[in-house]
XYZ file of C-alpha atoms in Angstrom:
402
model
C 154.490 27.236 77.347
C 153.851 28.197 80.978
C 150.229 27.940 81.979
C 148.496 29.358 85.042
C 148.599 27.181 88.175
C 145.476 28.617 89.808
C 142.250 30.025 88.409
C 139.932 32.427 90.212
C 136.255 31.561 89.728
C 135.065 33.996 92.392
C 131.905 35.707 91.135
C 131.303 33.221 88.332
C 127.545 33.228 88.759
C 125.705 33.753 92.015
C 126.097 31.798 95.217
C 123.503 29.035 95.418
C 120.945 28.756 98.167
C 122.808 26.804 100.874
C 121.555 23.620 102.465
C 121.921 25.042 105.975
C 121.910 28.495 107.525
C 125.065 30.582 107.862
C 124.754 30.237 111.622
C 124.742 26.454 111.386
C 127.776 26.359 109.084
C 129.678 28.812 111.288
C 128.887 26.630 114.319
C 130.464 23.624 112.613
C 133.607 25.462 111.556
C 133.976 27.161 114.937
C 133.746 23.805 116.681
C 136.715 22.611 114.640
C 138.575 25.839 115.381
C 137.961 25.385 119.095
C 139.482 21.920 118.949
C 142.430 23.199 116.918
C 143.141 25.978 119.390
C 143.033 23.576 122.333
C 145.479 21.215 120.611
C 147.897 23.742 119.102
C 146.895 22.950 115.525
C 147.556 25.945 113.264
C 145.336 24.843 110.380
C 143.505 21.766 109.135
C 143.473 20.298 105.628
C 140.354 18.157 105.203
C 140.339 15.847 102.208
C 137.360 13.492 102.594
C 133.970 13.833 100.973
C 132.211 13.804 104.324
C 134.245 16.431 106.157
C 134.509 18.817 103.211
C 130.757 18.567 102.678
C 129.913 18.808 106.390
C 132.131 21.846 106.944
C 131.583 23.740 103.674
C 128.394 22.406 101.976
C 130.485 21.507 98.901
C 130.327 17.876 97.725
C 133.112 17.220 95.265
C 133.308 14.732 92.388
C 136.662 12.946 92.783
C 137.405 11.489 89.341
C 141.065 10.958 90.260
C 141.788 14.527 91.404
C 142.571 15.768 94.903
C 140.237 18.093 96.792
C 140.595 19.869 100.077
C 139.234 22.309 102.614
C 141.672 24.385 104.635
C 140.344 25.803 107.894
C 142.314 28.085 110.195
C 141.286 30.605 112.825
C 140.533 33.228 110.177
C 138.602 31.430 107.468
C 137.789 28.379 105.386
C 138.749 27.769 101.752
C 137.874 24.832 99.539
C 140.436 23.591 97.019
C 138.941 22.266 93.795
C 140.021 21.145 90.345
C 139.612 23.320 87.287
C 137.311 20.773 85.664
C 134.534 21.904 88.052
C 134.475 25.525 86.944
C 132.771 27.852 89.407
C 130.470 25.284 91.027
C 132.713 24.763 94.091
C 132.863 28.512 94.727
C 129.101 28.862 94.341
C 128.548 26.077 96.894
C 131.318 26.606 99.480
C 130.558 28.308 102.775
C 133.802 30.234 102.724
C 136.269 30.897 99.958
C 137.526 28.767 97.086
C 140.756 28.323 95.177
C 140.868 26.319 91.944
C 143.978 24.592 90.627
C 144.638 23.597 87.020
C 145.925 20.379 85.452
C 148.910 22.016 83.776
C 151.409 20.951 86.464
C 151.035 17.802 88.522
C 151.781 19.490 91.867
C 149.316 22.351 91.460
C 147.126 20.957 94.253
C 150.019 21.273 96.693
C 150.773 24.726 95.314
C 147.231 25.713 96.315
C 147.669 24.157 99.769
C 150.954 26.031 100.220
C 149.278 29.346 99.554
C 146.705 28.660 102.271
C 149.098 27.331 104.930
C 151.871 29.925 105.123
C 153.520 29.862 108.537
C 151.719 26.659 109.591
C 153.810 24.378 111.803
C 151.179 21.825 112.873
C 148.671 20.810 110.203
C 145.656 18.673 110.966
C 144.865 16.022 108.350
C 142.560 13.004 108.166
C 144.715 9.971 108.893
C 141.853 7.643 107.921
C 141.532 9.229 104.472
C 145.040 10.239 103.403
C 146.651 7.366 101.496
C 150.348 6.527 101.576
C 151.023 8.278 98.281
C 149.429 11.539 99.404
C 151.135 11.387 102.795
C 154.513 10.944 101.122
C 153.832 13.936 98.886
C 152.705 16.066 101.840
C 155.922 15.255 103.702
C 157.960 16.035 100.600
C 156.143 19.293 99.834
C 155.998 20.493 103.457
C 159.063 19.095 105.265
C 158.815 21.765 107.965
C 155.285 20.736 109.010
C 154.102 18.293 111.641
C 150.986 16.357 110.603
C 148.466 15.471 113.286
C 145.242 13.470 113.057
C 141.999 15.417 113.054
C 139.762 12.685 111.624
C 138.667 11.109 114.907
C 137.709 14.347 116.711
C 135.865 15.644 113.656
C 133.904 12.366 113.502
C 132.847 12.769 117.128
C 131.605 16.278 116.360
C 129.514 14.993 113.448
C 127.901 12.299 115.616
C 125.729 14.859 117.458
C 123.247 16.368 115.028
C 121.978 19.943 115.249
C 118.318 20.893 115.082
C 118.764 21.896 111.421
C 120.358 18.568 110.583
C 117.537 16.651 112.234
C 114.959 18.587 110.210
C 116.950 17.825 107.054
C 117.293 14.109 107.845
C 113.614 13.842 108.815
C 112.496 15.209 105.455
C 114.818 12.781 103.709
C 113.331 9.891 105.719
C 109.907 10.947 104.444
C 111.222 10.672 100.904
C 112.709 7.246 101.639
C 109.219 6.126 102.701
C 107.935 7.350 99.328
C 110.654 5.320 97.611
C 109.576 2.258 99.571
C 105.980 2.721 98.491
C 107.171 2.953 94.874
C 109.013 -0.354 95.263
C 105.893 -2.008 96.613
C 103.893 -0.561 93.738
C 106.250 -1.976 91.100
C 107.202 -5.320 92.666
C 105.208 -8.051 90.976
C 105.955 -11.556 89.703
C 107.677 -11.297 86.340
C 109.109 -7.809 86.964
C 112.934 -7.556 86.928
C 114.727 -6.176 89.969
C 116.159 -3.271 87.996
C 112.745 -2.044 86.876
C 111.548 -1.901 90.485
C 114.710 -0.052 91.496
C 114.438 2.445 88.634
C 110.846 3.280 89.520
C 111.753 3.872 93.154
C 114.805 6.001 92.407
C 112.982 8.191 89.883
C 110.134 8.709 92.338
C 112.541 9.823 95.076
C 114.548 12.126 92.824
C 111.375 13.911 91.711
C 110.331 14.376 95.341
C 113.778 15.663 96.298
C 113.531 18.231 93.500
C 110.273 19.473 95.016
C 111.628 19.705 98.553
C 115.013 21.201 97.593
C 114.378 23.155 94.369
C 117.797 24.829 94.648
C 119.659 21.631 95.530
C 121.946 19.422 93.493
C 120.384 16.131 92.425
C 122.989 13.431 92.806
C 123.654 9.960 94.217
C 120.113 8.834 95.131
C 119.714 5.124 94.470
C 117.735 1.961 95.205
C 118.820 -1.620 95.724
C 115.974 -4.046 95.161
C 116.868 -7.698 95.663
C 115.011 -10.969 95.183
C 115.573 -14.616 96.028
C 119.192 -15.545 96.642
C 120.189 -11.928 95.972
C 118.731 -10.976 99.371
C 121.504 -12.787 101.254
C 123.640 -9.633 101.381
C 122.453 -6.228 102.527
C 124.476 -4.413 99.854
C 124.057 -6.769 96.900
C 123.714 -4.889 93.600
C 120.548 -4.840 91.554
C 120.311 -7.470 88.811
C 117.940 -8.183 85.939
C 116.545 -11.272 87.681
C 112.749 -11.454 87.413
C 110.690 -11.764 90.574
C 108.974 -15.100 91.058
C 105.954 -16.038 93.142
C 107.030 -16.975 96.662
C 110.295 -14.997 96.440
C 111.709 -13.255 99.469
C 112.414 -9.630 98.509
C 114.378 -6.733 99.991
C 113.804 -3.066 99.257
C 116.593 -0.612 100.063
C 115.866 3.051 99.310
C 118.564 5.681 99.695
C 117.706 9.318 98.961
C 120.822 11.499 99.034
C 120.572 15.257 99.596
C 123.635 17.490 100.011
C 125.798 14.519 100.943
C 123.403 13.326 103.636
C 122.316 9.708 103.571
C 119.182 8.045 104.866
C 117.845 4.560 104.264
C 114.672 2.543 104.280
C 115.031 -1.237 104.201
C 112.233 -3.789 104.345
C 111.615 -7.502 103.846
C 108.791 -8.425 101.466
C 107.411 -11.560 99.857
C 105.873 -11.978 96.440
C 102.277 -13.213 96.863
C 102.960 -15.936 99.429
C 105.332 -16.994 102.217
C 105.877 -20.421 103.800
C 105.331 -21.075 107.490
C 109.104 -21.105 108.008
C 109.425 -17.812 106.156
C 106.824 -16.315 108.453
C 108.465 -17.704 111.604
C 111.872 -16.302 110.742
C 110.447 -12.999 109.593
C 108.436 -12.512 112.775
C 111.464 -13.281 114.950
C 113.478 -10.672 113.094
C 110.649 -8.151 113.477
C 110.621 -8.866 117.222
C 114.349 -8.149 117.417
C 113.720 -4.955 115.464
C 110.983 -3.867 117.879
C 113.090 -4.577 120.957
C 116.049 -2.797 119.433
C 114.065 0.376 118.936
C 113.000 0.266 122.591
C 116.668 0.163 123.617
C 117.681 3.268 121.671
C 117.636 5.651 124.635
C 120.155 8.104 126.067
C 122.518 6.441 128.498
C 122.418 3.028 126.833
C 125.713 1.680 125.538
C 125.982 0.465 121.934
C 127.702 -2.771 122.936
C 125.072 -3.560 125.587
C 122.280 -3.090 123.051
C 123.998 -5.511 120.682
C 124.447 -8.106 123.420
C 120.795 -7.982 124.481
C 119.584 -8.379 120.913
C 122.023 -11.239 120.433
C 120.289 -13.061 123.274
C 116.951 -12.981 121.424
C 118.479 -14.560 118.347
C 120.278 -17.078 120.542
C 117.007 -18.146 122.154
C 115.827 -19.146 118.685
C 119.178 -20.692 117.624
C 119.548 -17.983 114.981
C 122.497 -15.972 116.249
C 124.883 -17.735 113.845
C 122.837 -16.319 110.968
C 123.155 -12.684 112.062
C 124.885 -10.758 109.278
C 126.333 -7.499 110.709
C 125.876 -4.828 113.390
C 122.428 -3.735 114.512
C 122.636 -0.129 113.366
C 124.803 2.918 112.756
C 124.966 6.685 112.813
C 123.497 8.864 110.066
C 124.810 12.060 108.532
C 127.171 12.888 105.680
C 127.957 9.416 104.362
C 127.246 7.121 101.452
C 128.160 3.706 100.086
C 131.027 5.439 98.287
C 132.404 7.348 101.259
C 132.215 8.225 104.912
C 131.321 6.449 108.123
C 130.885 7.509 111.727
C 132.427 4.331 113.078
C 132.322 5.567 116.663
C 128.546 5.163 116.720
C 127.659 1.631 115.656
C 125.489 -0.893 117.451
C 128.119 -3.599 117.737
C 129.684 -5.622 120.520
C 133.001 -3.777 120.125
C 131.596 -0.223 120.328
C 131.172 1.205 123.837
C 129.794 4.611 122.828
C 126.945 5.746 125.063
C 123.885 7.131 123.281
C 123.249 10.870 123.711
C 120.452 13.235 122.686
C 121.005 14.506 119.158
C 122.420 11.278 117.825
C 120.603 9.755 114.845
C 120.919 5.987 114.515
C 119.324 3.094 112.688
C 117.909 -0.124 114.014
C 118.439 -2.744 111.326
C 118.726 -6.357 112.463
C 119.386 -8.899 109.726
C 119.685 -12.652 109.535
C 120.676 -14.604 106.442
C 119.455 -18.192 106.173
C 121.611 -20.268 103.778
C 120.096 -21.386 100.521
C 119.973 -25.079 101.430
C 117.747 -24.516 104.488
C 113.989 -23.934 104.720
C 113.105 -20.240 104.741
C 116.319 -19.309 102.931
C 117.108 -15.655 102.288
C 117.947 -12.411 104.010
C 115.501 -10.845 106.494
C 116.058 -7.198 107.389
C 114.048 -4.254 108.707
C 115.500 -0.753 109.041
C 114.202 2.354 110.817
C 115.932 5.665 111.631
C 115.562 7.078 115.127
C 116.553 10.404 116.690
C 117.786 10.088 120.273
C 116.004 12.573 122.557
C 116.398 13.554 126.211
C 113.978 10.821 127.297
C 113.993 8.217 124.530
C 113.767 8.448 120.771
C 111.639 9.614 117.865
C 111.223 7.212 114.961
C 111.278 9.193 111.709
C 110.627 6.115 109.526
C 106.928 5.437 108.919
C 106.833 2.663 106.324
C 105.038 -0.442 107.664
C 106.819 -3.772 108.021
C 106.147 -7.416 108.751
C 103.861 -10.145 107.348
C 100.678 -8.155 107.850
C 101.801 -5.439 105.421
C 104.579 -6.724 103.216
C 103.278 -9.772 101.333
C 102.811 -8.187 97.924
C 99.770 -9.453 96.017
């Protein structure tokens, strides 16, 4: 039996209220089109979560199926799997085509229908795997494939006014999640119960702020004791003990956008060595925020902060870079690697960038003061300096939980 290869869900329900204005979404797509025209690219096939979401407002659910967004000089069309019904059409800024499961190459059949006459096709080299690349070459032997991942990342690094408003509201919700962690964190309480309370509190607040939005992917990592040694360690059922070092990590997710709040805490009491290490890390955090100004180079910021740790013989305990860009990203996908506060990144800060300051040191378990110390704020780079959109307190004066 021959089954249909494509299904038309156009008009299946009403379009949802978009995250951003039509003008903002057109600006994003037109910026890509401008780059394509300047580089003789006939069309672009985006495949990543972050670029499809950024350019169409549709966040797909992978589950082993391919998704896409084809942009040319005339329009933009998302490609989605039949399992999603009409949701991709209702969300996409542009058109949508849905392919079925009945033949294994139906995804490429959909791409073919949207790329007739295309000689040079832009694709994301950092997202297309070897299997998909081989299939693209087999399905479209007449096409030349060129990388569009790096230029699209650079475009995403400068946030619009609408994006900054969106991210700022999310940072407010992250602060609420942090307060919920502090409310729940007590000796005898398991990590997962603290995390659940924080996540539920944030999701309810997101629903108030975006009543027409999709509620997905918000989470909290709450770590205690040895579990604080890694910034991304999963939540466990370990119960908090008096004197424990604690880390709260709150991540509200709205329309694919990610923000974070991260803080060091202690349960009831901290040793003198705990306090010494904590205060040093807070000092690095404070100096780092002062350095987030237009014209400063990411690598230079990292080197100056390194010198503070070195003065205290702590540089060898530094865990990772000092901060990164914000936007459409998550622990499951995405990264704007061109904007990270690391020694090997020479990007110069510009107004409109949104970056974190998040120094961390991890003291091994066999040493006094053992554990991971980390503070994390989000700052918007302005013409003259920065605006800190994180307002949760930090340091020994505020974060020893009684």
